[in-house]
XYZ file of C-alpha atoms in Angstrom:
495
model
C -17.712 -19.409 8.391
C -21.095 -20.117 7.081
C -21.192 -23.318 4.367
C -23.907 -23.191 1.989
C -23.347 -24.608 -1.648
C -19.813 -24.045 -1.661
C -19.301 -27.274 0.782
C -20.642 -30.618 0.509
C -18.979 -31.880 3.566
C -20.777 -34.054 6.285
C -18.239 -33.568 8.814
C -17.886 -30.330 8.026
C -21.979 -29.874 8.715
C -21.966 -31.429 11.970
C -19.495 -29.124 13.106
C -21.025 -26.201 11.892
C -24.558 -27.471 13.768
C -22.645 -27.701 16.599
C -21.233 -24.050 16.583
C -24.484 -22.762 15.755
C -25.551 -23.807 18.527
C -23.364 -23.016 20.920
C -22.615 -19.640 19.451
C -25.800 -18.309 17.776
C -25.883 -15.632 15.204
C -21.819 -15.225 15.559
C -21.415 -18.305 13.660
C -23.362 -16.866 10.520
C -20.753 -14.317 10.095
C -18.530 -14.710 6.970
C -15.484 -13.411 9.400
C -14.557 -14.609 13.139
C -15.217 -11.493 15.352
C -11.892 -12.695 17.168
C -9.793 -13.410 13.820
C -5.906 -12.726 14.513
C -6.288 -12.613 18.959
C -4.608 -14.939 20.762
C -6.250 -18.273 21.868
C -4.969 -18.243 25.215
C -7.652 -16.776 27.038
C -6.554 -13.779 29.316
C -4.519 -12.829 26.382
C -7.220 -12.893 23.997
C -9.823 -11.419 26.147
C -7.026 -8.502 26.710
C -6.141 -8.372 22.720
C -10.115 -8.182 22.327
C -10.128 -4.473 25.116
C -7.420 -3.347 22.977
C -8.647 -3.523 19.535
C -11.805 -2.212 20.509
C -10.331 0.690 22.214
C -8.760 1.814 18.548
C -11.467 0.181 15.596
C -13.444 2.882 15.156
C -10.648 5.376 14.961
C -10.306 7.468 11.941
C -8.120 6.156 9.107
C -5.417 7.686 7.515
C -3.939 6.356 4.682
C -0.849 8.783 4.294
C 0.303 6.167 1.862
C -1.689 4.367 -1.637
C -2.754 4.265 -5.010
C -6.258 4.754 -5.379
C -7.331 7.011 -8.511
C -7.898 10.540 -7.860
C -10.483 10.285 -10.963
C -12.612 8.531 -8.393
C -13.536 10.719 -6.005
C -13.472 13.732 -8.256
C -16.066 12.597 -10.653
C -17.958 10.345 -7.991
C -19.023 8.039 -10.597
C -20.731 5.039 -9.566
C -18.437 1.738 -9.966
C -18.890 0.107 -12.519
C -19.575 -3.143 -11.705
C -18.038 -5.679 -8.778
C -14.931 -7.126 -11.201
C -13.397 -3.454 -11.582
C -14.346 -2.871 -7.820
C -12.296 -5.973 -6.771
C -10.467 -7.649 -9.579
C -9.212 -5.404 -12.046
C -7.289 -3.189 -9.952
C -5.765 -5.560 -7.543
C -2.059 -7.591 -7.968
C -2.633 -9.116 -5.005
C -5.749 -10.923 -6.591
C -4.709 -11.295 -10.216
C -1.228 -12.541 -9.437
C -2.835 -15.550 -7.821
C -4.843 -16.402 -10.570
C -2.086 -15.951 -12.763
C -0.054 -18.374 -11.069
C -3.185 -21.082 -11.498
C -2.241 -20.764 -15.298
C -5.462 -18.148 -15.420
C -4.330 -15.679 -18.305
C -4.795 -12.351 -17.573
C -6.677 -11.234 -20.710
C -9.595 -13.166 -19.107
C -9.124 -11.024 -16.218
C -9.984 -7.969 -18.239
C -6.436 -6.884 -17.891
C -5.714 -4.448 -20.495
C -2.752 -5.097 -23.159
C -0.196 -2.569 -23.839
C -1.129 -3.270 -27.782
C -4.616 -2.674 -27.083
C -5.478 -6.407 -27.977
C -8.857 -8.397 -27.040
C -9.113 -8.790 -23.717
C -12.248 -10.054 -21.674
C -15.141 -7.611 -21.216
C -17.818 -9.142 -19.866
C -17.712 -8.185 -15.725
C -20.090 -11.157 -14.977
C -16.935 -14.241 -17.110
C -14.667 -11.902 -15.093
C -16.168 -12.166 -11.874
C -17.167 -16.062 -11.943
C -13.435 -17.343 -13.140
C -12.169 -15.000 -10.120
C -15.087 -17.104 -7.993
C -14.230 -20.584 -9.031
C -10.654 -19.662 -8.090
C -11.702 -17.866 -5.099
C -10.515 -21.400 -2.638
C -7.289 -20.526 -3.994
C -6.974 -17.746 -1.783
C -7.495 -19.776 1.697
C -5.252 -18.681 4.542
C -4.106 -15.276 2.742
C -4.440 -11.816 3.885
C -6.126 -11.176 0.516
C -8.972 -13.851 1.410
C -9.420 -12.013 4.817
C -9.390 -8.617 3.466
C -12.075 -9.630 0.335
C -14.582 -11.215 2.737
C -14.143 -8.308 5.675
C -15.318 -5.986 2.510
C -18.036 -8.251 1.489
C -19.296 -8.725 4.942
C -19.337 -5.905 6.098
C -19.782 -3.222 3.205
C -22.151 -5.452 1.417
C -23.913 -8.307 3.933
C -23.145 -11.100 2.487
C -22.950 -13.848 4.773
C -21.813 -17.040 1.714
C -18.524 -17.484 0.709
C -17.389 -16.679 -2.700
C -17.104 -20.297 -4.934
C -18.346 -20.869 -8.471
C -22.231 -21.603 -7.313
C -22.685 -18.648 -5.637
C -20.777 -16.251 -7.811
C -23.725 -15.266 -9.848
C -25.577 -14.565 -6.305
C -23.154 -12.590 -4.901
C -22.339 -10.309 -7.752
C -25.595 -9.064 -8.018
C -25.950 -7.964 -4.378
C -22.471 -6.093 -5.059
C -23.979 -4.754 -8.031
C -27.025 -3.659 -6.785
C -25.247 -1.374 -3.526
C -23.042 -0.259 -6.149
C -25.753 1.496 -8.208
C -27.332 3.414 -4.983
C -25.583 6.514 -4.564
C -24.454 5.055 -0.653
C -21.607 3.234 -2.487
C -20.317 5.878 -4.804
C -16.803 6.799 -4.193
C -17.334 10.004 -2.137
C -20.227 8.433 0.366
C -17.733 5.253 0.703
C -15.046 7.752 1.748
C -17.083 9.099 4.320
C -18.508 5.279 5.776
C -14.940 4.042 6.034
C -14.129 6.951 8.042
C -10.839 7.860 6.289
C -9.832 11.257 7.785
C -7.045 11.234 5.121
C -6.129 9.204 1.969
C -2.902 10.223 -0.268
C -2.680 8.946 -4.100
C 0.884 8.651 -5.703
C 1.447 10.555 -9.287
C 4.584 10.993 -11.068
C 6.408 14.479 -11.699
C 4.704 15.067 -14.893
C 0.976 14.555 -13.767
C -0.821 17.676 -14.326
C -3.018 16.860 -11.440
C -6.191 17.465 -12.890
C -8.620 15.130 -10.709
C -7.287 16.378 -7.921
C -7.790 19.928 -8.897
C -11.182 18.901 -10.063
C -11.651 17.173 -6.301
C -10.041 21.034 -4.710
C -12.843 22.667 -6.923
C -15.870 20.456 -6.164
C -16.066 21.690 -2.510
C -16.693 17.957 -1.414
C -14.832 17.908 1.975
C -13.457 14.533 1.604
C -9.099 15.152 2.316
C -7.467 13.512 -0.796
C -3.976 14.518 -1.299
C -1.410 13.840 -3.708
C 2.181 12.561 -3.438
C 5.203 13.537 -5.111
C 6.998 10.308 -7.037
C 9.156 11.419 -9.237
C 11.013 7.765 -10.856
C 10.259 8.733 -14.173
C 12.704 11.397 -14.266
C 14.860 9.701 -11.684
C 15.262 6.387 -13.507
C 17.781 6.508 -16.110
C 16.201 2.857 -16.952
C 12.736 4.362 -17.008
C 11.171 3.807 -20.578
C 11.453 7.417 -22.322
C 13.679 8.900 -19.652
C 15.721 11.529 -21.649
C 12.334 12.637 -23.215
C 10.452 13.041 -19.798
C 13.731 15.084 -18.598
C 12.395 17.339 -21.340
C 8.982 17.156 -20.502
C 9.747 18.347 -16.957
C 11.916 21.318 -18.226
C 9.031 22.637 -20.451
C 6.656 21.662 -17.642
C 8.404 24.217 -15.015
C 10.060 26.485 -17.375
C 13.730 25.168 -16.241
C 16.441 24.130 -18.259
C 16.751 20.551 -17.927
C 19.529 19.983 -19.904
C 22.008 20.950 -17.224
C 22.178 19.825 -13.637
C 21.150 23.280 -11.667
C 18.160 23.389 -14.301
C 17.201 19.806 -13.546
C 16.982 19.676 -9.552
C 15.321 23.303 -9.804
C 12.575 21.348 -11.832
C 12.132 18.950 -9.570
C 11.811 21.739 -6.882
C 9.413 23.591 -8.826
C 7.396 20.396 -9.347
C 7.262 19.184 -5.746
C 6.256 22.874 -4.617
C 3.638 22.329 -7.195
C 2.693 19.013 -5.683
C 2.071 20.851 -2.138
C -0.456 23.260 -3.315
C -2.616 20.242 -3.814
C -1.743 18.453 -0.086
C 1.739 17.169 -1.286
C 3.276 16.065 2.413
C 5.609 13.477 1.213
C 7.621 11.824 -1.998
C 7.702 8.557 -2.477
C 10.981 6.688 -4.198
C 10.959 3.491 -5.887
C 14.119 2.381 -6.597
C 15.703 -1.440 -7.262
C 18.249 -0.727 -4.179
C 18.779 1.169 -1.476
C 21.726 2.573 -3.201
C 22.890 6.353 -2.383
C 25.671 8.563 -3.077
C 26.981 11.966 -2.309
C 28.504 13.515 -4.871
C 30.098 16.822 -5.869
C 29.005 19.327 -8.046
C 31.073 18.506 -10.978
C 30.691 14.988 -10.269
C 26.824 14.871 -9.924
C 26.888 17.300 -12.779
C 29.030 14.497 -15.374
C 26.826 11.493 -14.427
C 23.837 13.520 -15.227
C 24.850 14.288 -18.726
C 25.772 10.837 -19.405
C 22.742 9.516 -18.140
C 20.585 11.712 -20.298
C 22.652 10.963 -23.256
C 21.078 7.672 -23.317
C 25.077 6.110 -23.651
C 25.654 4.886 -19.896
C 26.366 1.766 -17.721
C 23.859 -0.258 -15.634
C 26.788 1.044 -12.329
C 26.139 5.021 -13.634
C 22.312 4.456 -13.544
C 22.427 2.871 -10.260
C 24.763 5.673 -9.121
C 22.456 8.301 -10.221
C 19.096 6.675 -9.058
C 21.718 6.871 -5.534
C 22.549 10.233 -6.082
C 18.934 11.818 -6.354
C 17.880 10.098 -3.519
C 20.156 11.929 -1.111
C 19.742 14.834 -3.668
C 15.357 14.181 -2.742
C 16.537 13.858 0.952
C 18.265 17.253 0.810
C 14.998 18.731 -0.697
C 12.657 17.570 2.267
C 14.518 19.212 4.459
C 14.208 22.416 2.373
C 10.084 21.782 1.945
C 9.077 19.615 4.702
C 7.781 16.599 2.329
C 8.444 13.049 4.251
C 10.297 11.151 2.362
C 9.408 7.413 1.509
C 11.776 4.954 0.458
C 10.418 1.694 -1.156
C 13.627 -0.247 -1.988
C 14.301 -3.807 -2.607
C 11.584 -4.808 -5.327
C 12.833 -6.437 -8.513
C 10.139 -4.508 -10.811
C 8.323 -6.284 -13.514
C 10.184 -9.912 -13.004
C 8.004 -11.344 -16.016
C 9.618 -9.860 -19.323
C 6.586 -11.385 -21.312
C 4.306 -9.759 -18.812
C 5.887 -6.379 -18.784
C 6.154 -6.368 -22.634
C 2.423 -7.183 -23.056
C 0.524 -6.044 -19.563
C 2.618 -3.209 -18.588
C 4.208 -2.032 -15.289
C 2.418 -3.524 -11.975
C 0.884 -6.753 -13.451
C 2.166 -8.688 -9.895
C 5.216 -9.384 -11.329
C 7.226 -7.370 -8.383
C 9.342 -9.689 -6.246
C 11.365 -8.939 -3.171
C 15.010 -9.167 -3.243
C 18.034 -9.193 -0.773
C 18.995 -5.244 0.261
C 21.858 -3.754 1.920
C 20.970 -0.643 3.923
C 23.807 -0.096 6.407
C 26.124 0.427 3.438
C 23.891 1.853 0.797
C 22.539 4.462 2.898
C 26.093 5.850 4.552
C 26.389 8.652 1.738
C 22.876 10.468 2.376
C 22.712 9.297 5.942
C 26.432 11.505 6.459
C 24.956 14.270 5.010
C 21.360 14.513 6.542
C 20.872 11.423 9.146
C 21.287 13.558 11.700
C 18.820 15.988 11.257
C 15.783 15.930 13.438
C 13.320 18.075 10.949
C 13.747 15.631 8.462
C 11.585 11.910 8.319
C 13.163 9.231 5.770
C 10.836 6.202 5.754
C 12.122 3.085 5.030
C 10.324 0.377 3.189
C 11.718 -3.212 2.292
C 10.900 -6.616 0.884
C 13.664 -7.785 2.797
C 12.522 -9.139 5.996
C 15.897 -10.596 7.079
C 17.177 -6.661 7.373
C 14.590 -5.625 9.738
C 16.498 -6.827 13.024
C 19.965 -6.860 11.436
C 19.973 -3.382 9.681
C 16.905 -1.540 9.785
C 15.653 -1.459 13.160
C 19.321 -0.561 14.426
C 19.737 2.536 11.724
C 16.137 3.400 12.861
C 16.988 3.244 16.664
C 20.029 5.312 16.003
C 19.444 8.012 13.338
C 16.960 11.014 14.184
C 15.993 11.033 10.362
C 14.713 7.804 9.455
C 11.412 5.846 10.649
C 10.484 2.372 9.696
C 7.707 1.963 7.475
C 5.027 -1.157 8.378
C 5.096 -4.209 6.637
C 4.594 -3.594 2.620
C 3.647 -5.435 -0.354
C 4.023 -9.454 0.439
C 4.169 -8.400 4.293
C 1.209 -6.262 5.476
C -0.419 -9.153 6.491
C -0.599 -10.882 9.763
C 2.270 -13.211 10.239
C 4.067 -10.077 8.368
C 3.325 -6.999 11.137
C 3.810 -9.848 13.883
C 7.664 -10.724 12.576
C 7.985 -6.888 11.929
C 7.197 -6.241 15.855
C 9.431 -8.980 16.837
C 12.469 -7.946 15.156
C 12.363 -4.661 15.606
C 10.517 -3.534 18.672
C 13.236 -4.514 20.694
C 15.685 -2.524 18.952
C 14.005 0.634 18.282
C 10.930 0.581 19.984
C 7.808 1.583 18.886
C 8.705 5.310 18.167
C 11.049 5.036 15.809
C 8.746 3.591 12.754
C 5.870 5.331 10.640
C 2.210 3.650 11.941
C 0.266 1.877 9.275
C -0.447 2.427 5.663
C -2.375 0.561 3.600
C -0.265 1.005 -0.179
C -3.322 -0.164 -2.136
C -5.071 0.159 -5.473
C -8.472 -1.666 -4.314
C -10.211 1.557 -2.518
C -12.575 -1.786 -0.715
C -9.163 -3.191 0.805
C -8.767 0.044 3.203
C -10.877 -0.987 5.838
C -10.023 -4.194 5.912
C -6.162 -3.459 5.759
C -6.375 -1.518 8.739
C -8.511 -3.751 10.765
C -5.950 -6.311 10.004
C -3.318 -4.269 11.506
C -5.416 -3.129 14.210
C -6.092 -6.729 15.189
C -1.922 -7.490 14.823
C -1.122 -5.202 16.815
C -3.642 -5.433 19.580
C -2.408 -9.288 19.567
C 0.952 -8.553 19.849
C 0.812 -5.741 22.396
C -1.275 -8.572 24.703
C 1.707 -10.363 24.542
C 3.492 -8.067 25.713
C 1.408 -7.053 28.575
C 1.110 -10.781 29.994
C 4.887 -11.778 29.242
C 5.619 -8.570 31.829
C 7.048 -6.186 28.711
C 4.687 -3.834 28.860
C 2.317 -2.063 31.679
C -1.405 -2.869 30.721
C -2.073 1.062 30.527
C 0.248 1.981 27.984
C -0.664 -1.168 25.804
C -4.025 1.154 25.307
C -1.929 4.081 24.241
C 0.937 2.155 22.455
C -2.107 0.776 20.228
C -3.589 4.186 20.067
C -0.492 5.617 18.325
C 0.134 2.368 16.201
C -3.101 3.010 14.626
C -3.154 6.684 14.602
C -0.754 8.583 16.100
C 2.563 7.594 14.642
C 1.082 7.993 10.993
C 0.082 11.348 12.069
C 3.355 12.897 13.187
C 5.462 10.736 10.413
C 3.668 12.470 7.471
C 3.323 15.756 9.128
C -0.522 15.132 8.755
């Protein structure tokens, strides 16, 4: 890593004099060109044949949260804190936890209080705290994005901040780095948003009717008319009813709705929903029955049990749907939303407050696995912030059940020492066949690049390991990584 200001270290000088020398220009990179390969040599050099065989493949990114308003307007960014600050938990909830508030973040208050505008305070706190992020994925995938969308070759620290923004800020105001021309030099062959039922999809209608070529498609998540505990739930239930012209004040009126919506969803490259529920909690239940809980839960009068047993009872209700319209379905279960009641109350939803929590999915996902785990036209993708699940539930309900795939590594997890205990506990089990590819599941449009090239890199390392342990025959490493990086993603989300 190259020193300048940022270190005032005389051992760490003569080491660095040394490396230059032995290694020329390679040491002036901000990132090592064999980050995340093995040190043992033969496994490293094979890691190194394998991730080169699959980096410059396109990228899909069947999975994320980018804003549609981006690419349909192809505004210039505004300015490098918005780029890589403002939008991203992984970088705020760092700072946050160094007692950094986040109105000087330029996090916006619910109330619409002062918060810090200026880009420039924004961007230098987020520099002086930039050491903070040593060792994390988020540290890797920031300087892959500086390096090598932007050339700098310094790392980020409170004397250069001032330097480095306005490099950042002067790309950003060439039209090479507006949204649209940044699509097309990351190579993204596909990149999905997320919107809830009641979006009227605008930008992306705005994107359809531009004629720019670029694939963004939408995807179907419908938890605030799922959610019983979803602020103004009874009143979106209404929304969606005058939305689709259904009746959803009764049960048959309701689930038609959400039909209605998701076929509405697929006219603008809808090929998957996308669930966000506090457990993995499903149910299967009657007519009548399903018909009951849904009046209760829309009278506002119900238990924290008959929420949970609804939230169940739509997923398998959701599942039942795919089959009907194709959509993969995408189950991200486990996270204990919006921990920080302060935080919620004053920041709003996704402030970094999410934290993983023990799930049960061999039990909570009998009721809609007896109705549809069986069916092989059907793809139920399983997320979790439970790692200890992954070898002792998930990979064995994956390896057994045509429906379901694993999804990769998410939230604390898609990160190197995440996708390497993923591959260990579950390769074994259900091989590689049986879960989704990569996805990226980011805000920060910058990160996709890097996110991928981190996964790239995993899994080249891993599949090396393989190959010299005797697991695995060297020539279908090189298509094993092929369809970790491309393939799998592909066929998972019917792409």
């Amino acid at each position: 890593m190259k020193g300048g200001p940022c270190f005032d270290s005389s051992n760490h000088l003569a080491y660095q004099n040394t490396r230059l020398g032995i290694m020329g220009n390679d040491a002036l990179k901000l990132t090592d060109p064999d980050r995340l390969f093995p040190v043992d040599a033969k496994q490293r050099d094979l890691a190194r044949a394998l991730y080169t065989s699959v980096s410059d493949l396109p990228i899909l990114s069947p999975h994320g949260h980018c804003d549609p308003r981006w690419f349909a307007e192809n505004a210039r960014f505004p300015n490098p804190a918005d780029l890589f600050v403002v939008p991203d938990h992984y970088v705020f909830r760092m700072l946050v936890s160094q007692g950094v508030p986040l109105e000087d973040l330029g996090i916006a208050r619910v109330d619409g209080g002062s918060v810090e505008a200026n880009p420039r305070k924004i961007w230098r706190r987020f520099a002086e705290a930039f050491k903070l992020f040593r060792g994390t994925p988020t540290a890797m995938w920031l300087e892959h994005s500086f390096e090598h969308q932007f050339g700098i070759d310094q790392v980020l620290c409170g004397q250069t901040a001032d330097a480095i923004y306005d490099q950042i800020e002067t790309k950003l105001a060439t039209d090479a780095f507006r949204p649209r021309a940044l699509f097309d030099d990351f190579n993204i062959e596909l990149l999905a948003t997320t919107e809830g039922a009641l979006d009227d999809l605008k930008w992306h209608r705005d994107i359809k009717d531009s004629g720019w070529r670029g694939n963004v498609v939408t995807t179907y998540r419908p938890d605030t008319v799922v959610d019983p505990d979803f602020e103004g739930f009874t009143e979106n239930v209404l929304v969606l009813g005058a939305m689709t012209g259904e009746d959803t004040a009764t049960w048959s009126g309701y689930l038609a709705a959400h039909r209605a919506r998701r076929a509405f969803f697929k006219t603008f490259g809808a090929t998957a929903s996308d669930h966000g529920h506090p457990s993995a909690t499903t149910a299967n239940l009657n007519m009548s029955e399903a018909s009951a809980l849904f009046d209760t839960v829309l009278s506002g009068d119900f238990t924290a049990q008959q929420a949970e047993q609804f939230r169940g009872q739509m997923l398998t209700e959701m599942a039942k749907m795919s089959l009907d319209d194709g959509l993969t379905m995408q189950i991200h279960a486990g996270s204990r939303r919006n921990h920080s009641a302060d935080v919620f109350a004053q920041f709003g939803r996704d402030k970094g407050f999410d934290i993983p929590g023990r799930t049960d999915y061999v039990a909570a996902l009998k009721p809609l696995l007896d109705v549809v785990g069986m069916e092989r036209d059907l793809t139920v993708i399983l997320f979790t912030l439970d790692e200890t699940a992954y070898a002792r539930e998930l990979a064995p309900l994956a390896g057994a059940y045509p429906a379901l795939k694993l999804g990769p590594p998410w939230w604390f997890y898609d990160s190197y020492e995440g996708i390497k205990r993923f591959r260990e506990a579950t390769t074994e089990t259900c091989g590689f066949y049986n879960a989704a590819g990569f996805n990226d599941d980011t805000r920060a449009f910058c990160s996709i690049p890097a996110r991928h090239d981190v996964s790239r890199r995993s899994d080249s390392a891993y599949l090396s390991t393989l190959v010299t342990t005797g697991r695995l025959r060297e020539e279908d490493a090189f298509e094993v990584a092929h369809d970790l990086a491309y393939g799998l993603a592909k066929t998972a989300y019917n792409l």
